[in-house]
Structure formats: C-alpha cells, structure tokens
Amino acid sequence: MEVRRTVQVKLDVTDEQADLLHETIDEFLWAANYVVDAAWDGEWAETRSSVLHEQTYDDVREQTRLHSNHVQSARDCAIDAMQSVVGKWSKGEYASLPTFTSRFCDYNQRNATFHNDHASLSTVDGRITADYVLPDEDRDTPHTEYLQGDEWEQTGATLHYRRGDFYLHIRTKADVETPEPDENGTVLGVDLGVKNIAVTSTGVFWSADELSHWRREYVERQKSLQECGTRWAHESVQAVGRKKTGRFEQSLHRVANELLEEAISNGCTVIAFENLTDIRDRIPKARRFHEWAFRQLTSYVSYKAEERGLSVEQVNPKNTSRRCSSCGFTDEANRPSQDTFRCQSCGYENHADYNAAKNVGYRLLRTQTGGEGGAPVGVRLNSGMLNANGLQPVPNSVRAGVHAESQQS
C-alpha cells in the first residue's frame, strides 16, 4: 500500500537567498490571484484546468520570472480554491472569492531537488541550495524516517515563510506492507480530556499534567519577554514558541505510539475517538491549546494506525460522559465531579474518563453491528470484552495499575 507523509523542516538561508525566495513567493501569489481573476467573470466561475491554462499560462509567463512549473502550480492552487468556493455555493453557503496572501510557494520534482540534508530550489533568478536545520541525529524523529530513510521518496514540497523563517513541508511517499485487517474487529475506545489527554476503554490513562506544565511555563516565559519590547526579546519569543510546539508534538507522538501499542497488545483492530467538532463547547475547561492537542493526537494515531493495519473511527460524543457504561442510564447527575462517575440508577461507580472511554467504544459497536461482514464484535475492556450481550470476562485479563470493572458491570 502506498503511504504518503509530510515532514516540516526549517531552512538555513543567507540574506541574498532569502530575498530570492521572497521574490519567488511574491510572483507565485500574484500568479495564483491572476488565475482567480481570470476564472471569475462576475457571473460564472471557470474551474476547468485546460481552459484556465489556455487563458492564463502565456500571460503569467510574460509578466513574471517564474519557472514554468511554478506557473502551473499557481494555476492548480487557484483552481483548487475556486472549486472549494463553488462547492460551497452549490450548497447555498456563503463564500468569497479566494485571495492568496499567505506566504507560500509550491515545488515539485521539476523545480526542486531534495537531499538528506539540503534542497535545491528554483527561484526567479536561478536555483539556490538551502540547508536543512535538523534535530540531533540520535533522536528518533520524522526527519530521520522520512528524509533520511531509503524507502521514502520525496515527491514535492511547499515553501512557507512565517515568523521570520522559511520552512519546507516536504511530501514523501513509500510502499508499506500492512497486515490484512481481521474480518471482524475489536474496538479500543478513547476519551480525550483536559486533565487526562487520553483514556482508553482498557483503563490506561495518559495524564495531561506534563503538557499543561510546559504550556504554563512557556506562556509565562513569552509574556515576560514581550514586556521587554526589545528586538532581542521579540526574536526570543519566536524561538520559545518554536521550542514549545516541538516539545508538545514530541510528547503527543509518544502518546500516539503508546495508544497504538495498547490497541495491538489487546487484539484491537479499530480505535474509536469522539468526534472533535465543537469539543471546546462540550468541555468547559478546554482551551484552544487543548483543541489543537486533541486534533494533533488523533491525526498522529490515524496515520500511524494505517501503517499497522488498524483503522480509526470517530463517533458522536453526545452524552458519553453522562451515560452509564454498565446499564445505559443517562443523566447529568451521574457525574458529580470531574473525576467521578456514579450511576443514579444501577449504582455503578468508576473514574468518569474511563466510563466515557467505554461509551465511546460501545457507541461504535452499537452503530456498526448488524450482520454485515467486518463490523466490530466487541469493545476491549481491562477485564473482558463488552459486546451486545454484555461483559464477557476474560480469565487473567485484569492488569495492575489500570482501572478495572467492578463486579456489577
């Protein structure tokens, strides 16, 4: 199976090279906006590539110094954006015509050459060689796997400029052998939260304390530097922000890997998350940072699961925190505190996040079982398998250090 990955790498460029890259981005954005203007006549939006190529290619080549492939890439970016807008219009939704202002430029194998530690990039005045700023070689990072591994092919990249630095988002691909999924699957339910970044239906908790601590430290550090008001302080704020994001991403990668190991060790072939739409409204204490962390984690788990033959699904999160995973009774009073779940009907008690994780998994089971091949057959718990007939205990399955089921469940 062909798998595609994108890895971000910072570039080390001279002032002269930076000027050329800025000029290239300026003309690339001008070309994309020119195509948008040509595509819209006031009443009709043209989205056919062949037509827009004929209408715009020669003009853009005459009025810019862009490589021919940059001209084509700018046209394709404009067409993609126009098609998205037209799609919204067809649904009766409001959308304005696209305008390209974000500092980026697309590259492919014809106007760029990618190496393990540098890239040769076409500009409006010849090519430049830009070195990569890479992490330590002894660290296990995406750069090591996707840029320096022989099995991964670099197919293209998008150049971005933000906060004073240039970055390449390098696209890679490889043929990966993945195991065939079982005809029927076992679900691992996962609940996401502010206090515990992830909790599984098998009773394993990943605390968010470390992430929260780092976030507070970095916020205070950035606040202190911003109050200084000097150029040095401004540059230091940017450096702190990059370090913060890198540390968070590294931590979330670790949680994602451990989640996958938990699924595999328990014979699960499906990992169920709650749908993240409006999650900040559903979790009162969630901040924009938490929403970002949830999306990053689910994204990491999704692409890592694909390589291992596992699937990732999202379910409706409605009442997963209020529903009793034992008897199904749903009431706001079932959750008297952030950590505690106590069913007002059957008396089942357990950690609130663990109860929610079971409900997330069981919701996928209930929505997909129905006689069709490949439907999940059960949700994996710490002390057994939960299916449509209830909890089926598995001998010697309870592990120390994780939440188990009470006899009542």
Coordinates of C-alpha atoms in Angstrom, one line a residue:
M1 CA 0.0 0.0 0.0
E2 CA 1.3 3.5 -0.9
V3 CA 1.6 5.7 2.1
R4 CA 2.2 9.5 2.0
R5 CA 3.7 11.6 4.7
T6 CA 4.6 15.3 5.0
V7 CA 7.5 16.4 7.2
Q8 CA 8.4 20.0 8.1
V9 CA 12.0 21.2 8.1
K10 CA 13.4 24.7 8.7
L11 CA 15.8 26.1 6.1
D12 CA 19.1 27.8 6.7
V13 CA 19.5 30.5 4.1
T14 CA 21.6 33.6 3.5
D15 CA 20.1 37.1 3.2
E16 CA 20.6 37.0 -0.5
Q17 CA 18.9 33.6 -0.8
A18 CA 16.0 34.9 1.4
D19 CA 15.5 37.8 -0.9
L20 CA 15.2 35.5 -3.9
L21 CA 12.7 33.3 -2.1
H22 CA 10.6 36.3 -1.1
E23 CA 10.6 37.5 -4.7
T24 CA 9.6 34.0 -5.9
I25 CA 6.7 33.8 -3.4
D26 CA 5.5 37.3 -4.4
E27 CA 5.3 36.3 -8.0
F28 CA 3.8 32.9 -7.2
L29 CA 1.0 34.6 -5.2
W30 CA 0.5 37.2 -8.0
A31 CA 0.1 34.3 -10.5
A32 CA -2.5 32.4 -8.3
N33 CA -4.5 35.6 -7.8
Y34 CA -4.3 36.3 -11.6
V35 CA -5.8 32.9 -12.3
V36 CA -8.7 33.6 -9.8
D37 CA -9.4 36.9 -11.5
A38 CA -9.5 35.1 -14.9
A39 CA -11.7 32.3 -13.6
W40 CA -14.4 34.7 -12.4
D41 CA -16.3 36.9 -14.9
G42 CA -18.8 38.3 -12.4
E43 CA -21.4 35.7 -13.1
W44 CA -19.6 32.5 -13.9
A45 CA -16.7 30.6 -12.2
E46 CA -14.4 28.7 -14.6
T47 CA -12.7 25.7 -12.9
R48 CA -11.5 23.6 -15.8
S49 CA -7.8 23.3 -15.8
S50 CA -7.4 23.1 -19.6
V51 CA -9.4 26.3 -20.2
L52 CA -7.6 28.3 -17.5
H53 CA -4.3 27.1 -18.7
E54 CA -5.1 28.4 -22.2
Q55 CA -6.3 31.7 -20.8
T56 CA -3.5 32.4 -18.3
Y57 CA -0.3 30.5 -18.9
D58 CA 1.2 32.7 -21.6
D59 CA 0.3 35.9 -19.7
V60 CA 1.8 34.8 -16.5
R61 CA 5.0 33.6 -18.2
E62 CA 5.3 37.0 -19.8
Q63 CA 4.6 39.0 -16.7
T64 CA 6.7 37.0 -14.2
R65 CA 10.1 35.4 -13.9
L66 CA 8.6 32.1 -12.6
H67 CA 9.7 28.7 -13.6
S68 CA 7.1 27.1 -15.9
N69 CA 6.3 24.5 -13.2
H70 CA 5.7 27.3 -10.7
V71 CA 3.2 28.9 -13.1
Q72 CA 1.4 25.6 -13.4
S73 CA 1.4 25.0 -9.6
A74 CA 0.0 28.5 -9.0
R75 CA -2.8 27.8 -11.5
D76 CA -3.6 24.5 -9.8
C77 CA -3.7 26.1 -6.4
A78 CA -6.1 28.7 -7.7
I79 CA -8.3 26.0 -9.3
D80 CA -8.5 24.0 -6.1
A81 CA -9.5 27.1 -4.2
M82 CA -12.1 28.1 -6.8
Q83 CA -13.6 24.5 -6.7
S84 CA -13.9 24.7 -3.0
V85 CA -15.8 28.0 -3.2
V86 CA -18.0 26.7 -6.0
G87 CA -18.8 23.7 -3.9
K88 CA -20.0 25.9 -1.0
W89 CA -22.1 28.0 -3.4
S90 CA -23.8 24.8 -4.7
K91 CA -24.8 24.1 -1.1
G92 CA -26.2 27.5 -0.6
E93 CA -23.3 28.5 1.7
Y94 CA -21.6 31.9 1.7
A95 CA -18.0 32.0 0.4
S96 CA -16.0 34.8 -1.0
L97 CA -13.6 34.5 -3.9
P98 CA -10.2 33.2 -2.8
T99 CA -7.4 35.7 -2.3
F100 CA -3.8 34.4 -1.9
T101 CA -2.0 36.3 0.8
S102 CA -0.3 33.7 3.0
R103 CA 3.4 33.4 2.2
F104 CA 3.9 30.1 0.4
C105 CA 5.1 28.6 -2.9
D106 CA 4.7 25.1 -4.2
Y107 CA 7.6 22.9 -5.5
N108 CA 7.7 19.6 -7.4
Q109 CA 10.5 17.4 -8.7
R110 CA 11.0 19.6 -11.7
N111 CA 11.8 22.8 -10.0
A112 CA 13.4 21.3 -6.8
T113 CA 15.8 18.6 -5.9
F114 CA 15.6 17.1 -2.4
H115 CA 18.5 15.6 -0.5
N116 CA 19.0 14.2 3.0
D117 CA 20.3 17.5 4.5
H118 CA 19.5 20.2 1.8
A119 CA 17.3 21.1 -1.1
S120 CA 18.0 22.8 -4.4
L121 CA 15.1 25.2 -5.1
S122 CA 14.2 27.2 -8.2
T123 CA 13.8 30.9 -7.8
V124 CA 13.0 33.9 -10.1
D125 CA 16.8 34.1 -10.7
G126 CA 18.2 30.6 -10.9
R127 CA 18.5 28.0 -8.2
I128 CA 19.7 28.2 -4.6
T129 CA 20.9 25.5 -2.3
A130 CA 19.2 25.7 1.2
D131 CA 20.5 23.6 4.1
Y132 CA 18.1 21.9 6.4
V133 CA 18.1 22.7 10.2
L134 CA 17.7 19.2 11.5
P135 CA 17.4 17.8 15.1
D136 CA 20.1 15.7 16.7
E137 CA 20.9 12.5 14.7
D138 CA 20.5 10.3 17.7
R139 CA 16.8 11.4 18.2
D140 CA 14.0 9.3 16.7
T141 CA 12.2 12.0 14.7
P142 CA 10.1 12.1 11.5
H143 CA 13.1 13.7 9.8
T144 CA 15.1 10.6 10.4
E145 CA 12.5 8.3 9.0
Y146 CA 11.1 10.3 6.0
L147 CA 14.0 12.3 4.9
Q148 CA 17.0 10.0 5.5
G149 CA 15.3 6.6 5.1
D150 CA 16.0 4.9 1.8
E151 CA 12.4 3.6 1.4
W152 CA 10.8 7.1 1.4
E153 CA 10.7 9.1 -1.9
Q154 CA 10.5 12.9 -1.7
T155 CA 7.8 14.0 -4.3
G156 CA 7.5 17.7 -3.7
A157 CA 7.2 20.4 -1.1
T158 CA 5.5 23.6 -0.1
L159 CA 7.7 26.5 0.9
H160 CA 6.3 28.6 3.8
Y161 CA 7.6 31.8 5.4
R162 CA 6.4 32.6 8.9
R163 CA 7.7 34.5 11.9
G164 CA 11.0 35.3 10.1
D165 CA 12.0 31.9 8.9
F166 CA 11.5 29.7 5.8
Y167 CA 10.2 26.1 6.1
L168 CA 9.7 23.3 3.6
H169 CA 6.8 21.0 4.1
I170 CA 8.3 18.1 2.2
R171 CA 5.9 15.5 0.8
T172 CA 7.1 11.9 0.8
K173 CA 5.7 8.5 -0.2
A174 CA 6.6 4.8 0.2
D175 CA 5.2 1.4 -0.4
V176 CA 4.4 -0.1 3.0
E177 CA 3.4 -3.6 3.7
T178 CA 0.4 -3.6 6.1
P179 CA -1.3 -6.6 7.7
E180 CA -4.7 -7.6 6.4
P181 CA -7.4 -6.5 8.9
D182 CA -9.5 -9.1 10.6
E183 CA -12.9 -9.9 9.2
N184 CA -14.4 -8.6 12.4
G185 CA -12.8 -6.1 14.7
T186 CA -12.4 -5.3 18.3
V187 CA -12.7 -1.7 19.4
L188 CA -10.5 0.3 21.7
G189 CA -12.5 3.3 22.9
V190 CA -10.5 6.5 23.7
D191 CA -11.8 9.5 25.6
L192 CA -9.9 12.8 25.3
G193 CA -9.8 15.4 28.1
V194 CA -8.2 18.3 29.8
K195 CA -6.9 16.6 32.9
N196 CA -6.1 13.3 31.1
I197 CA -5.2 13.8 27.5
A198 CA -6.3 10.3 26.7
V199 CA -8.0 7.4 28.5
T200 CA -8.7 4.0 26.9
S201 CA -11.5 1.5 27.4
T202 CA -8.8 -0.8 28.7
G203 CA -8.3 1.6 31.6
V204 CA -5.0 3.2 30.7
F205 CA -4.6 6.9 31.5
W206 CA -2.2 9.4 29.9
S207 CA -2.1 12.5 32.2
A208 CA -2.0 16.0 30.6
D209 CA -0.1 17.3 33.6
E210 CA 3.2 17.5 31.7
L211 CA 1.7 19.2 28.7
S212 CA -0.1 21.7 31.0
H213 CA 3.0 22.4 33.0
W214 CA 5.0 23.1 29.8
R215 CA 2.3 25.3 28.5
R216 CA 2.2 27.4 31.6
E217 CA 6.0 27.7 31.7
Y218 CA 6.1 28.8 28.0
V219 CA 3.2 31.3 28.4
E220 CA 4.9 32.9 31.4
R221 CA 8.3 33.0 29.5
Q222 CA 6.7 34.6 26.4
K223 CA 4.8 37.1 28.5
S224 CA 8.0 38.2 30.3
L225 CA 9.9 38.6 27.0
Q226 CA 7.1 40.5 25.4
E227 CA 7.1 43.0 28.2
C228 CA 10.8 43.8 27.4
G229 CA 9.9 45.2 24.0
T230 CA 13.4 44.8 22.5
R231 CA 14.2 43.2 19.2
W232 CA 16.2 40.5 21.0
A233 CA 13.1 39.8 23.2
H234 CA 10.9 39.6 20.1
E235 CA 13.3 37.0 18.5
S236 CA 13.4 35.1 21.8
V237 CA 9.6 34.9 21.9
Q238 CA 9.6 33.3 18.4
A239 CA 12.3 30.8 19.5
V240 CA 10.3 29.9 22.6
G241 CA 7.2 29.4 20.5
R242 CA 9.0 27.0 18.2
K243 CA 10.5 25.1 21.1
K244 CA 7.1 24.9 22.7
T245 CA 5.4 23.4 19.6
G246 CA 8.2 21.0 19.1
R247 CA 8.1 19.7 22.6
F248 CA 4.3 19.3 22.6
E249 CA 4.4 17.5 19.2
Q250 CA 7.1 15.1 20.5
S251 CA 5.0 14.3 23.6
L252 CA 1.9 13.7 21.5
H253 CA 3.8 11.4 19.2
R254 CA 4.8 9.4 22.2
V255 CA 1.2 9.1 23.5
A256 CA 0.1 8.1 20.0
N257 CA 2.6 5.3 19.8
E258 CA 1.6 4.0 23.2
L259 CA -2.1 4.2 22.3
L260 CA -1.3 2.0 19.2
E261 CA 0.7 -0.5 21.3
E262 CA -2.2 -0.7 23.7
A263 CA -4.6 -1.5 20.8
I264 CA -2.3 -4.1 19.3
S265 CA -1.5 -5.8 22.6
N266 CA -5.2 -6.2 23.2
G267 CA -6.1 -7.5 19.8
C268 CA -8.0 -4.4 18.7
T269 CA -8.3 -3.5 15.1
V270 CA -10.4 -0.4 15.5
I271 CA -9.6 2.7 17.6
A272 CA -12.6 4.9 18.3
F273 CA -12.3 8.6 19.2
E274 CA -15.2 11.0 19.8
N275 CA -15.8 13.5 17.0
L276 CA -13.9 16.7 17.7
T277 CA -16.4 19.1 16.3
D278 CA -17.3 21.8 18.9
I279 CA -15.2 20.0 21.5
R280 CA -14.4 23.3 23.3
D281 CA -18.1 23.8 23.8
R282 CA -18.5 20.3 25.2
I283 CA -15.5 20.5 27.6
P284 CA -15.9 23.8 29.6
K285 CA -12.2 24.0 30.7
A286 CA -10.8 23.2 27.2
R287 CA -8.8 26.0 25.6
R288 CA -7.6 26.5 22.1
F289 CA -4.4 24.7 23.1
H290 CA -6.4 21.6 24.1
E291 CA -8.3 21.6 20.9
W292 CA -5.1 21.7 18.9
A293 CA -3.6 18.9 21.1
F294 CA -6.7 16.7 20.5
R295 CA -6.5 17.2 16.8
Q296 CA -2.8 16.5 16.6
L297 CA -3.1 13.4 18.7
T298 CA -5.9 11.9 16.6
S299 CA -4.0 12.8 13.4
Y300 CA -0.9 11.1 14.6
V301 CA -2.8 8.0 15.7
S302 CA -4.7 7.9 12.3
Y303 CA -1.6 7.8 10.1
K304 CA 0.4 5.5 12.3
A305 CA -2.6 3.1 12.6
E306 CA -2.8 2.9 8.8
E307 CA 0.7 1.5 8.6
R308 CA -0.2 -1.2 11.1
G309 CA -3.4 -2.3 9.5
L310 CA -5.6 -0.6 12.1
S311 CA -8.5 1.8 11.4
V312 CA -9.5 4.9 13.3
E313 CA -13.1 6.0 13.6
Q314 CA -14.9 9.0 15.1
V315 CA -18.3 8.7 16.9
N316 CA -21.0 11.0 18.1
P317 CA -19.8 12.3 21.5
K318 CA -23.3 13.1 22.8
N319 CA -23.7 12.1 26.4
T320 CA -20.6 9.8 26.5
S321 CA -19.7 11.5 29.8
R322 CA -23.2 11.2 31.3
R323 CA -24.2 7.7 30.1
C324 CA -23.6 4.8 32.4
S325 CA -21.5 2.3 30.5
S326 CA -23.0 -0.5 32.6
C327 CA -26.8 0.0 32.4
G328 CA -27.1 2.8 29.8
F329 CA -28.9 5.2 32.2
T330 CA -28.1 8.8 31.1
D331 CA -28.3 11.7 33.5
E332 CA -26.3 14.8 34.3
A333 CA -26.3 13.8 38.0
N334 CA -24.3 10.7 37.1
R335 CA -21.2 12.8 37.1
P336 CA -21.0 14.7 40.4
S337 CA -17.4 15.8 39.8
Q338 CA -14.8 16.0 37.1
D339 CA -13.2 12.6 38.0
T340 CA -16.2 10.7 39.5
F341 CA -18.9 8.8 37.7
R342 CA -21.7 7.3 39.9
C343 CA -24.8 6.0 38.1
Q344 CA -28.0 7.2 39.8
S345 CA -29.9 4.1 38.5
C346 CA -27.7 1.0 39.0
G347 CA -25.0 2.4 41.3
Y348 CA -22.0 1.7 39.0
E349 CA -19.0 3.7 40.1
N350 CA -15.7 4.3 38.3
H351 CA -13.5 7.1 37.0
A352 CA -15.5 9.4 34.8
D353 CA -13.0 9.4 32.0
Y354 CA -12.8 5.6 32.0
N355 CA -16.6 5.4 31.8
A356 CA -16.6 7.8 28.9
A357 CA -13.9 5.8 27.0
K358 CA -16.0 2.7 27.3
N359 CA -19.0 4.6 26.0
V360 CA -17.0 5.9 23.0
G361 CA -16.1 2.4 22.0
Y362 CA -19.5 1.0 22.7
R363 CA -21.1 3.7 20.6
L364 CA -19.1 2.5 17.5
L365 CA -20.1 -1.1 18.3
R366 CA -23.8 -0.2 18.5
T367 CA -23.8 1.8 15.3
Q368 CA -22.0 -0.7 13.2
T369 CA -23.1 -4.1 14.3
G370 CA -25.9 -5.5 12.2
G371 CA -25.0 -8.6 10.4
E372 CA -22.6 -7.1 7.9
G373 CA -19.1 -8.6 7.5
G374 CA -16.3 -6.6 9.1
A375 CA -18.5 -5.0 11.8
P376 CA -16.9 -4.7 15.2
V377 CA -17.8 -7.5 17.6
G378 CA -16.8 -6.0 20.9
V379 CA -15.1 -3.3 22.9
R380 CA -12.0 -4.3 24.7
L381 CA -12.0 -3.6 28.5
N382 CA -9.5 -4.1 31.2
S383 CA -11.3 -7.1 32.5
G384 CA -13.1 -8.5 29.5
M385 CA -14.9 -7.9 26.3
L386 CA -18.0 -5.8 26.1
N387 CA -20.4 -6.8 23.4
A388 CA -24.1 -6.6 22.6
N389 CA -24.8 -9.3 25.2
G390 CA -22.9 -7.5 28.0
L391 CA -19.5 -8.0 29.6
Q392 CA -17.7 -11.3 28.8
P393 CA -14.9 -11.8 31.3
V394 CA -11.5 -12.9 30.0
P395 CA -9.6 -15.1 32.5
N396 CA -6.5 -13.4 34.0
S397 CA -7.1 -10.2 31.9
V398 CA -7.1 -7.6 34.7
R399 CA -3.7 -5.8 34.8
A400 CA -2.3 -3.9 37.7
G401 CA -2.1 -0.1 37.5
V402 CA -5.1 0.4 35.4
H403 CA -8.8 0.8 36.1
A404 CA -10.8 -2.4 36.2
E405 CA -14.5 -3.2 36.1
S406 CA -16.5 -3.7 39.3
Q407 CA -18.4 -6.9 39.7
Q408 CA -21.6 -5.0 38.9
S409 CA -20.6 -4.2 35.4

